[in-house]
mmCIF file of C-alpha atoms in Angstrom:
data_model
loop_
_atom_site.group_PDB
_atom_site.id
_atom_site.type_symbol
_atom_site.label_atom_id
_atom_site.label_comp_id
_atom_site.label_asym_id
_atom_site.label_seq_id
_atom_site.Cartn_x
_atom_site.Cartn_y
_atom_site.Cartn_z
ATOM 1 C CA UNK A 198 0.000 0.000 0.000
ATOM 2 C CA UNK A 199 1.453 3.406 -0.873
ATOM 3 C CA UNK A 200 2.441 5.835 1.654
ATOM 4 C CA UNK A 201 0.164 7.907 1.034
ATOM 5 C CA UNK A 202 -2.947 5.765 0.953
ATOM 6 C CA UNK A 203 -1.931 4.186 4.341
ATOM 7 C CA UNK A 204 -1.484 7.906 5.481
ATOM 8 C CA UNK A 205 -4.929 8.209 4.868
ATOM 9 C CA UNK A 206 -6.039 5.063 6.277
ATOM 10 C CA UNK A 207 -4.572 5.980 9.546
ATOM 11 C CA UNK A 208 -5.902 9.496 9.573
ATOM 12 C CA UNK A 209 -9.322 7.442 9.423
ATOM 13 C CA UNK A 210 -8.718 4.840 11.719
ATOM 14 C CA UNK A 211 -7.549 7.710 14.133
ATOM 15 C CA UNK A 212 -10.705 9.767 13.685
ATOM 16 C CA UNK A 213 -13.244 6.943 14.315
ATOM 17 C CA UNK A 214 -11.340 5.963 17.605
ATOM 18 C CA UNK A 215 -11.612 9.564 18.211
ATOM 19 C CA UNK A 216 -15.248 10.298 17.592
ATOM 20 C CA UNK A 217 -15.999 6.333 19.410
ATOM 21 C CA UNK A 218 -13.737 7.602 22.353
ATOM 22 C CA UNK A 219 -15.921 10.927 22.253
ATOM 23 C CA UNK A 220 -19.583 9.206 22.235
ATOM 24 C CA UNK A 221 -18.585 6.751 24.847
ATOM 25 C CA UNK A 222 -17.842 9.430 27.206
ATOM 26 C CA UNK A 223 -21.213 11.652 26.530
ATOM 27 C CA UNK A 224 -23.487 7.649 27.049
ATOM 28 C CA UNK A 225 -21.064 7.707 30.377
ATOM 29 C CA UNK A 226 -22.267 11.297 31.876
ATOM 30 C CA UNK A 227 -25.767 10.896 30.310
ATOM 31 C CA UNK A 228 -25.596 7.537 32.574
ATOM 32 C CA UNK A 229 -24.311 9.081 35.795
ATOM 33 C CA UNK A 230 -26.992 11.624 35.463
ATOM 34 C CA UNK A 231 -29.681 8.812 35.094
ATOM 35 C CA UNK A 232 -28.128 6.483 37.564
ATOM 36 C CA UNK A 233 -28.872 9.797 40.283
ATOM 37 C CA UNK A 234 -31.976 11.106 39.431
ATOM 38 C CA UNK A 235 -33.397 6.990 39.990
ATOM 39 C CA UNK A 236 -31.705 6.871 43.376
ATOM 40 C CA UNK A 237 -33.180 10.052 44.211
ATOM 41 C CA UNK A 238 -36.434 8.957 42.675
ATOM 42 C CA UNK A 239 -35.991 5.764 44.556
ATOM 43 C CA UNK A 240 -35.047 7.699 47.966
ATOM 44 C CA UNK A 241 -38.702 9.810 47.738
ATOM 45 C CA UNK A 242 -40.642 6.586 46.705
ATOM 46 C CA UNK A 243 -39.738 3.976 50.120
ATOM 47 C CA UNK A 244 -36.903 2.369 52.092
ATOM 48 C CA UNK A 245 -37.338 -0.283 50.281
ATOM 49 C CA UNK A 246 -36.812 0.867 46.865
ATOM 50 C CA UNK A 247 -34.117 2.948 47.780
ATOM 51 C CA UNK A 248 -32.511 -0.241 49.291
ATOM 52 C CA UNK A 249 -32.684 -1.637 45.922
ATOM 53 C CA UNK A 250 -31.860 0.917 43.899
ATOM 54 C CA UNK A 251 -28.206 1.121 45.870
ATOM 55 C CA UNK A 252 -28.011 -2.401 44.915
ATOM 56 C CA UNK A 253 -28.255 -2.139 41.776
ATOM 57 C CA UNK A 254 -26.007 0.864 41.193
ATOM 58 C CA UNK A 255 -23.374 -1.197 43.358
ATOM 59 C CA UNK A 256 -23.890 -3.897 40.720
ATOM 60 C CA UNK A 257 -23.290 -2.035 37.764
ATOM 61 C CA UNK A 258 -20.537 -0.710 39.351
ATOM 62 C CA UNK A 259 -18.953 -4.194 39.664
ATOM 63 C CA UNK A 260 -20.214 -4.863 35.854
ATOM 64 C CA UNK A 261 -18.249 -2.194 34.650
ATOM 65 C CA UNK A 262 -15.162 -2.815 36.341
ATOM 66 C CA UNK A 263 -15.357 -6.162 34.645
ATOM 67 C CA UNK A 264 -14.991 -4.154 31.571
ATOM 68 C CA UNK A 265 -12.298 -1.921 32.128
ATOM 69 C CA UNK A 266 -10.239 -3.832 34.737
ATOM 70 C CA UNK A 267 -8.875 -6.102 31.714
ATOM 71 C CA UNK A 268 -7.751 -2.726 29.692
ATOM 72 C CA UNK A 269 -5.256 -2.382 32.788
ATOM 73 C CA UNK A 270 -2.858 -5.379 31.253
ATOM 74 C CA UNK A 271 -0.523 -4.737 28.332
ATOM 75 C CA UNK A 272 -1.898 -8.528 26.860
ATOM 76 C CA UNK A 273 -5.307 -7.148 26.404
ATOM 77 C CA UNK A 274 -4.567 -4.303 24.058
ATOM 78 C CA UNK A 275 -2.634 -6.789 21.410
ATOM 79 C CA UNK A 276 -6.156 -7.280 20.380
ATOM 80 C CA UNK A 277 -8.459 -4.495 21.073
ATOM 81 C CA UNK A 278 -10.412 -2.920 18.824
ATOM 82 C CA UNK A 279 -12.506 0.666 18.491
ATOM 83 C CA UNK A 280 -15.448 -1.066 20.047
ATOM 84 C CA UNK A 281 -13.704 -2.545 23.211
ATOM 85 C CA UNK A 282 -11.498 0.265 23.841
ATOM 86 C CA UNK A 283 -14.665 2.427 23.623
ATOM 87 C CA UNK A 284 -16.566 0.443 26.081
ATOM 88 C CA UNK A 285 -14.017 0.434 28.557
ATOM 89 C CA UNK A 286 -13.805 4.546 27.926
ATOM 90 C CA UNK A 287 -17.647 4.312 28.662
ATOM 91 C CA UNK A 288 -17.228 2.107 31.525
ATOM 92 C CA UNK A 289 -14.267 3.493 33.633
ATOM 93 C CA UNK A 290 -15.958 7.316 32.429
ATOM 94 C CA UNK A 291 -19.416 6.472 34.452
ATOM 95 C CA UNK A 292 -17.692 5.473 37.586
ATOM 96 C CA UNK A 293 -14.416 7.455 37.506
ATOM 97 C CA UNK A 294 -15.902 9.909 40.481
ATOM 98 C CA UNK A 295 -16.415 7.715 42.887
ATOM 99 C CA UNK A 296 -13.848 4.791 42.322
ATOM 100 C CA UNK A 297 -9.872 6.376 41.551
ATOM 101 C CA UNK A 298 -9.571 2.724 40.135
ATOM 102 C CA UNK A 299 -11.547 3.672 37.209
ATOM 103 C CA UNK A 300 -9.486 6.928 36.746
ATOM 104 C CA UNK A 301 -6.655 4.940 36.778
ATOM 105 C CA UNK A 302 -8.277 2.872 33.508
ATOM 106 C CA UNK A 303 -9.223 6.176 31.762
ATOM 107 C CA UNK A 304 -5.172 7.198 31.968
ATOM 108 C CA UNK A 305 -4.407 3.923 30.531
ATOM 109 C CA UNK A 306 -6.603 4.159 27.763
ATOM 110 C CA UNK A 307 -4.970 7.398 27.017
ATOM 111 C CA UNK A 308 -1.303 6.599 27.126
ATOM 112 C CA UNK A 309 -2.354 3.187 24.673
ATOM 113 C CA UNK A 310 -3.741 5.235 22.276
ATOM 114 C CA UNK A 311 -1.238 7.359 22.314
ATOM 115 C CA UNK A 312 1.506 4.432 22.062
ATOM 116 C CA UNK A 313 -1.294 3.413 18.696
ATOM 117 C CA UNK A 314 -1.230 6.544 17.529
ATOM 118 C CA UNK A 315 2.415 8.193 17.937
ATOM 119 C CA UNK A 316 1.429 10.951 19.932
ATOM 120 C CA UNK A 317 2.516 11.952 23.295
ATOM 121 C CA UNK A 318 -0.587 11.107 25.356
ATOM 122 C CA UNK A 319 -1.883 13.792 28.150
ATOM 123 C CA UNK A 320 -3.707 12.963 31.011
ATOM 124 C CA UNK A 321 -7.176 13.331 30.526
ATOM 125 C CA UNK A 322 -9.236 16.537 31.341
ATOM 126 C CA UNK A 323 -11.398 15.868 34.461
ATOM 127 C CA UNK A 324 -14.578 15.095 33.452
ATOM 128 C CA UNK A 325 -17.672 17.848 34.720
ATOM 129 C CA UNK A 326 -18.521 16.299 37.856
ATOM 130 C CA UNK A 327 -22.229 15.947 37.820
ATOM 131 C CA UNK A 328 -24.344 18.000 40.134
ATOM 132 C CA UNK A 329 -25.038 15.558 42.988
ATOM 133 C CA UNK A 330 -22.695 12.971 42.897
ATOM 134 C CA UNK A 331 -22.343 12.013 46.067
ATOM 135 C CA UNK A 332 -25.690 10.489 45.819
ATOM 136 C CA UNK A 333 -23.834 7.859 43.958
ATOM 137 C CA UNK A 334 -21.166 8.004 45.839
ATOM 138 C CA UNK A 335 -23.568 7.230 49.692
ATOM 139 C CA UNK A 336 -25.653 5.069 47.085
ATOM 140 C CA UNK A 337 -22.445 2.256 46.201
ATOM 141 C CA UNK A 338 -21.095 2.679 49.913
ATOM 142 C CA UNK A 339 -24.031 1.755 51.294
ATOM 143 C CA UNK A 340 -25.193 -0.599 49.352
ATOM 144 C CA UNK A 341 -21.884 -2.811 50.333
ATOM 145 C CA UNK A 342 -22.760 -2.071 54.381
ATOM 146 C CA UNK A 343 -26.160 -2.981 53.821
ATOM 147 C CA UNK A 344 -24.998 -6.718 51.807
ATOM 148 C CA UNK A 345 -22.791 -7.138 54.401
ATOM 149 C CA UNK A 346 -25.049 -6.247 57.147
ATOM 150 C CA UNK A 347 -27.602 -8.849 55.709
ATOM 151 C CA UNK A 348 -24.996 -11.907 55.193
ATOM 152 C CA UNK A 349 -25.779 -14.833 57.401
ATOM 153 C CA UNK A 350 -23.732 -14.918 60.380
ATOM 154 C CA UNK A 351 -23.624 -17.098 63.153
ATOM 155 C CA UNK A 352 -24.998 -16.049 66.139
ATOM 156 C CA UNK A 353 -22.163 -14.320 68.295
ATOM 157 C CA UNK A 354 -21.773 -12.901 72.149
ATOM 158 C CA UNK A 355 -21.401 -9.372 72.441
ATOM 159 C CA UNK A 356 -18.151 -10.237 73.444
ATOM 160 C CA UNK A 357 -17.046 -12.208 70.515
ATOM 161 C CA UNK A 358 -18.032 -9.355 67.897
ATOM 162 C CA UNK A 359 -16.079 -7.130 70.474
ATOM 163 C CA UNK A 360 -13.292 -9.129 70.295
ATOM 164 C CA UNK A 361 -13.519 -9.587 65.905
ATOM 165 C CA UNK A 362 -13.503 -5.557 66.125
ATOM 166 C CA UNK A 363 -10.387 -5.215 68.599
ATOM 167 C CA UNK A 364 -8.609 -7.888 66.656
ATOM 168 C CA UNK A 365 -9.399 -6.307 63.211
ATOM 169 C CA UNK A 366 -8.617 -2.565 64.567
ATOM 170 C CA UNK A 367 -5.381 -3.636 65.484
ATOM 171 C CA UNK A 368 -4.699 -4.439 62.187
ATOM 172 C CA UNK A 369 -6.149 -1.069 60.633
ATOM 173 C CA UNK A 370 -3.548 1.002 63.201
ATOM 174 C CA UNK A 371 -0.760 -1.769 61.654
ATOM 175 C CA UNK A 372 -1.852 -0.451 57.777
ATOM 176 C CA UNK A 373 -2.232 3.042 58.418
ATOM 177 C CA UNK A 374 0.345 3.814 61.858
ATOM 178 C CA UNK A 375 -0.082 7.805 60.902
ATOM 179 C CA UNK A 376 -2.996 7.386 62.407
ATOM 180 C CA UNK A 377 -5.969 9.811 60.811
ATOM 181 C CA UNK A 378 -7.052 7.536 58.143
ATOM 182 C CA UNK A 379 -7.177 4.856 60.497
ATOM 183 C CA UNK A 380 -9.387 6.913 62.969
ATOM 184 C CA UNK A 381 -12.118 7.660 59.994
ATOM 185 C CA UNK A 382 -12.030 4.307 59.345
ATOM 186 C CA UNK A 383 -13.152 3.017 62.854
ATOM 187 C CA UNK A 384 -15.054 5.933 63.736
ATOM 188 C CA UNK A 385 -17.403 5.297 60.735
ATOM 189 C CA UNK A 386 -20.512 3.749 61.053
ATOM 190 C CA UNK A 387 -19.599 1.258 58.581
ATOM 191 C CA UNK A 388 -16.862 -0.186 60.784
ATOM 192 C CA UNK A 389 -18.549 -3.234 61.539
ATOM 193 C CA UNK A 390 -19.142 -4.209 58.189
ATOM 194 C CA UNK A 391 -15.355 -3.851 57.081
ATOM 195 C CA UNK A 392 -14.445 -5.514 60.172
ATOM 196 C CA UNK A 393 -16.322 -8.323 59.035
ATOM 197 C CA UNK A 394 -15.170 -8.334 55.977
ATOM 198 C CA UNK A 395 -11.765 -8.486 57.042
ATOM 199 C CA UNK A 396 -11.801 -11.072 59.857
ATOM 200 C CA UNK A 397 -13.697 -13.284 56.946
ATOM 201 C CA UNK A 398 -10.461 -12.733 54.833
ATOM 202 C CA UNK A 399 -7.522 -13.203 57.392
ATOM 203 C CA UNK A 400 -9.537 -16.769 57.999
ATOM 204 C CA UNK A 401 -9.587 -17.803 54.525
ATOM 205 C CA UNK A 402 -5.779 -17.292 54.804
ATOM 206 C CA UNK A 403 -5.570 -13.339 53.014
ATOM 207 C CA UNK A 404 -3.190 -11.121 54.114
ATOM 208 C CA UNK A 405 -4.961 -8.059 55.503
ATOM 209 C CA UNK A 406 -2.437 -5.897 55.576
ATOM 210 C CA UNK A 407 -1.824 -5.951 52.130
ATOM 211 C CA UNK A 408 -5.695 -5.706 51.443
ATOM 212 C CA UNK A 409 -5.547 -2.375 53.268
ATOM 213 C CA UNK A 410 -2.504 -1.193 52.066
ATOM 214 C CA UNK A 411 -3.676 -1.795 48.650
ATOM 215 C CA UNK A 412 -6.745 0.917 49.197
ATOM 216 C CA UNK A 413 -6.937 4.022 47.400
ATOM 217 C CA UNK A 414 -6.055 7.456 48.708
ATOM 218 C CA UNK A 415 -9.410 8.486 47.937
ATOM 219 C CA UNK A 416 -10.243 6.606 51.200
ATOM 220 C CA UNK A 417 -9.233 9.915 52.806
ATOM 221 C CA UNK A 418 -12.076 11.884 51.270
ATOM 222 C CA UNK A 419 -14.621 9.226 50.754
ATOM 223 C CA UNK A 420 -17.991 10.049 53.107
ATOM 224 C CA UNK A 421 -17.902 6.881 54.296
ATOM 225 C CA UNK A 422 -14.458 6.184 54.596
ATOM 226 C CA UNK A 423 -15.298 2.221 56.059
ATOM 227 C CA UNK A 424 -17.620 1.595 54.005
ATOM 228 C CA UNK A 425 -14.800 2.535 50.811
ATOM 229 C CA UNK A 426 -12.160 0.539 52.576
ATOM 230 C CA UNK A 427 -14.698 -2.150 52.400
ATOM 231 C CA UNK A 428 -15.790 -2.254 48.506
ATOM 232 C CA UNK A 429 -12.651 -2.052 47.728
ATOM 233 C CA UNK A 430 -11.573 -5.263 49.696
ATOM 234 C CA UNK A 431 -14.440 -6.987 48.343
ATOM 235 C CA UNK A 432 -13.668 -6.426 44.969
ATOM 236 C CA UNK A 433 -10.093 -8.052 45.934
ATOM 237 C CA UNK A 434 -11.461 -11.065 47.375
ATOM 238 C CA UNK A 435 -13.685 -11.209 44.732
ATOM 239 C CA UNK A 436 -10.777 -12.188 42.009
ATOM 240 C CA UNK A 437 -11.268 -9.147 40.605
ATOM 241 C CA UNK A 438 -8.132 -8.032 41.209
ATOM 242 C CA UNK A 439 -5.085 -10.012 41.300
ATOM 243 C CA UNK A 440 -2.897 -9.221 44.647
ATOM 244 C CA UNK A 441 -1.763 -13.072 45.214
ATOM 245 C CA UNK A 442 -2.844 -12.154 48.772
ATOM 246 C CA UNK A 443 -3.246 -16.026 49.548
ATOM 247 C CA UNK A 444 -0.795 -18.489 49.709
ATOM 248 C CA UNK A 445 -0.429 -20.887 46.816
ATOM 249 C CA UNK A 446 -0.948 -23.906 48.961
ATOM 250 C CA UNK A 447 -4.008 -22.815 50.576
ATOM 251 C CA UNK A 448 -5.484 -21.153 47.611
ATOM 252 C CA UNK A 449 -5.552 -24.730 45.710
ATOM 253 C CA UNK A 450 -7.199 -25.984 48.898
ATOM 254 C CA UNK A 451 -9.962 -23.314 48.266
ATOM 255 C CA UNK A 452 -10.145 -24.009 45.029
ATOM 256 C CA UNK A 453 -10.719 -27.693 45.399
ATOM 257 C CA UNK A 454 -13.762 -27.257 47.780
ATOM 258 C CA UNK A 455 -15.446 -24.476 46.307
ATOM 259 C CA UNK A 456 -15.330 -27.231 43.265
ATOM 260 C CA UNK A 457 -16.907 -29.811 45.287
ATOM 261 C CA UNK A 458 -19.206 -27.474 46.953
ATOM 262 C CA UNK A 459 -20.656 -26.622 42.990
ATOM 263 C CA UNK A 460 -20.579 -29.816 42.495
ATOM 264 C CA UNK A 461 -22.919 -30.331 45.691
ATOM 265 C CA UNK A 462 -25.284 -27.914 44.472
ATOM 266 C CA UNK A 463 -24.414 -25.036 46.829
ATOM 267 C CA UNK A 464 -22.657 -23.092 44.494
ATOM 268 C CA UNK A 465 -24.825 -21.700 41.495
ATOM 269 C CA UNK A 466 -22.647 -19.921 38.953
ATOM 270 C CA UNK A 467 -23.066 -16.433 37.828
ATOM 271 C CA UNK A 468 -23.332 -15.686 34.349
ATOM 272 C CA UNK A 469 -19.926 -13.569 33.479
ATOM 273 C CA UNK A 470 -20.765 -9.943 34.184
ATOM 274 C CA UNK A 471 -18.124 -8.605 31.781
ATOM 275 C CA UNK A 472 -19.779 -10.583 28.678
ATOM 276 C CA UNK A 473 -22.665 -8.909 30.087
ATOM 277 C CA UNK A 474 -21.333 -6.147 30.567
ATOM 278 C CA UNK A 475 -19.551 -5.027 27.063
ATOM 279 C CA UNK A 476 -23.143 -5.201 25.726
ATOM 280 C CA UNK A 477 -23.900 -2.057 27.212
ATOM 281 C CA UNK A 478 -22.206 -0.349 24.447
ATOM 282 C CA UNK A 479 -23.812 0.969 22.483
ATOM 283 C CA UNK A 480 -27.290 0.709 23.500
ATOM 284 C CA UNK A 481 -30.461 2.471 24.546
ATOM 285 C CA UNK A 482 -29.848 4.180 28.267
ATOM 286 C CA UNK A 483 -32.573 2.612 29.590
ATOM 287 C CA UNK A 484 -30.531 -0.924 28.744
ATOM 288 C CA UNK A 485 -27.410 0.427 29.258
ATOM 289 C CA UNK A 486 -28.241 1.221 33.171
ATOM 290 C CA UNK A 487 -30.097 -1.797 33.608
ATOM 291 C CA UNK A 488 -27.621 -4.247 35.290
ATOM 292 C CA UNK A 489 -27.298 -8.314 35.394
ATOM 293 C CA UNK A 490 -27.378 -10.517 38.320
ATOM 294 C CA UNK A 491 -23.881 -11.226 39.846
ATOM 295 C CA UNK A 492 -22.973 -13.828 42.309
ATOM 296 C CA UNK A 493 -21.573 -12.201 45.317
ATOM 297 C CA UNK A 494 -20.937 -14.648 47.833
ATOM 298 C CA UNK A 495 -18.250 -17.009 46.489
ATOM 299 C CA UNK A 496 -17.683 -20.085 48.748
ATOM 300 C CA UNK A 497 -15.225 -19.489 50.971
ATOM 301 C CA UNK A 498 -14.972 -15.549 50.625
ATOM 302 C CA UNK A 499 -15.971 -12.318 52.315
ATOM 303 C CA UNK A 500 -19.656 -11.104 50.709
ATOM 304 C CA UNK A 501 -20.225 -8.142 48.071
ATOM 305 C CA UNK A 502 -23.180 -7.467 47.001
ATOM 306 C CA UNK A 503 -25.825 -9.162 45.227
ATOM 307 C CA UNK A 504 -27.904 -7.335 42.127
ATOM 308 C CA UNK A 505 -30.797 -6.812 42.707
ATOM 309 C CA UNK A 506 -33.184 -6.512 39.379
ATOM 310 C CA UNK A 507 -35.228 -3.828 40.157
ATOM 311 C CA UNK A 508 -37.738 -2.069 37.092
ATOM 312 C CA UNK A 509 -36.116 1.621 37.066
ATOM 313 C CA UNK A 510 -37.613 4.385 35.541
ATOM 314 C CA UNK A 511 -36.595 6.429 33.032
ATOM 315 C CA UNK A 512 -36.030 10.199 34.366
ATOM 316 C CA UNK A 513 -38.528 11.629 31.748
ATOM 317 C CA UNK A 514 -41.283 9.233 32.722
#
């Protein structure tokens, strides 16, 4: 091909990516600003649906990171195309105000493109934050107390919980010895959920400290700064993300019984939420906000929380 035709192919490759790039961002905000106006909707209508409603934003939350999270290794770009790189754009774009993780994919995205495309990449422009979005925000945070809240626990003394909280503060102080983070972090009213969380972990052999270590900064200036703390190790234990926070041994223990326990019946498995997922772009906002089921209690892990299908409205309805 001459140099000038493939000069010319490339100047049209570029622009599609460009004007893909550009419409996945404006389905992203158009979603945030849908995804709030239900919540509040949902808020004014009962406790209830407002319960559900958080549930479901907390599960297309998860969704989505299923998207971009594989964008964050080199491997997954040697066969990306426009389509996938703009439906991790869209995905990381909806959720990049309340999770740094997805800010992180958005930079990625950037500095690929830029590798595809020659250019020096820049980091990209902060996105308007929409008016209200710490609706969202409260909405996701809660939404992981409230799952945890409702797990089945065995029944415990007064003094035993005492004693998980002590044990699992100690730990907090160990992660974060300056101190101030680690004082949010107990003082919030979603302690007992990440404490929880985290005594369930250290049992199945994790290594809290690294699971708190590996928590954003945006802990810090999150509203609920346990309830943060606590998504985010969730989404660790999960598989989500890879931390080889359990030894090798003991994770091919797990692994062999939480295959005998599927094989028992206990264990239903999810559909995949990321093949789910990528069908969100490009499609009608009402689909595109509308969120599968995901298994959130994997055999042998801490909880997250469980989608709940709930019948939102559209704002203009």
């Amino acid at each position: 091909m001459p140099d000038n035709e493939m000069a010319e192919f490339h100047q049209r490759a570029t622009a599609a990516m460009t004007a893909a790039i550009q419409a996945a961002g404006q389905l992203a905000q158009l979603l945030i600003e849908v995804r709030i106006v239900q919540l509040q909707r949902a808020a004014r209508a009962s406790g209830e649906q407002a319960r559900q409603a958080r549930a479901q934003a907390r599960a297309a939350q998860q969704a989505d990171a299923a998207v971009w999270r594989p964008a964050m290794r080199p491997g997954w770009w040697r066969t990306a195309g426009t389509e996938d790189i703009a439906q991790v754009w869209r995905a990381a774009s909806t959720w990049q105000h309340v999770d740094p993780r997805a800010q992180q994919a958005r930079q990625v995205v950037v500095d690929q493109l830029a590798k595809r495309t020659g250019q020096a990449g820049e980091k990209p422009e902060p996105a308007r934050e929409p008016d209200d979005i710490e609706v969202l925000s409260d909405a996701v945070d809660q939404a992981v107390r409230e799952a945890t809240d409702r797990v089945g626990r065995p029944a415990m003394t007064e003094e035993a919980v005492r004693d998980r909280q002590e044990r699992m503060a100690a730990e907090v102080r160990k992660a974060w010895p300056s101190g101030r983070r680690a004082d949010r972090v107990l003082g919030c009213e979603a302690w007992g959920a990440l404490a929880y969380t985290l005594d369930q972990a250290q049992q199945a052999g994790h290594d809290v400290q690294q699971l708190l270590r590996s928590v954003p900064g945006f802990v810090d200036r999150a509203r609920t700064p346990g309830a943060f703390a606590c998504r985010v190790v969730q989404d660790q234990l999960l598989g989500r993300i890879d931390l080889g926070t359990v030894p090798r041994d003991r994770d091919r223990g797990n692994a062999q019984e939480q295959s005998a326990r599927a094989e028992s019946g206990r264990v239903v498995p999810a559909a995949d939420p990321a093949a789910t997922a990528t069908r969100a772009f490009p499609v009608s906002t009402r689909d595109a906000v509308a969120t599968p089921k995901t298994s959130s209690d994997v055999a042998g892990q801490a909880p997250a929380v469980t989608a709940v299908e709930v019948g939102l409205d559209s704002p203009t309805r």
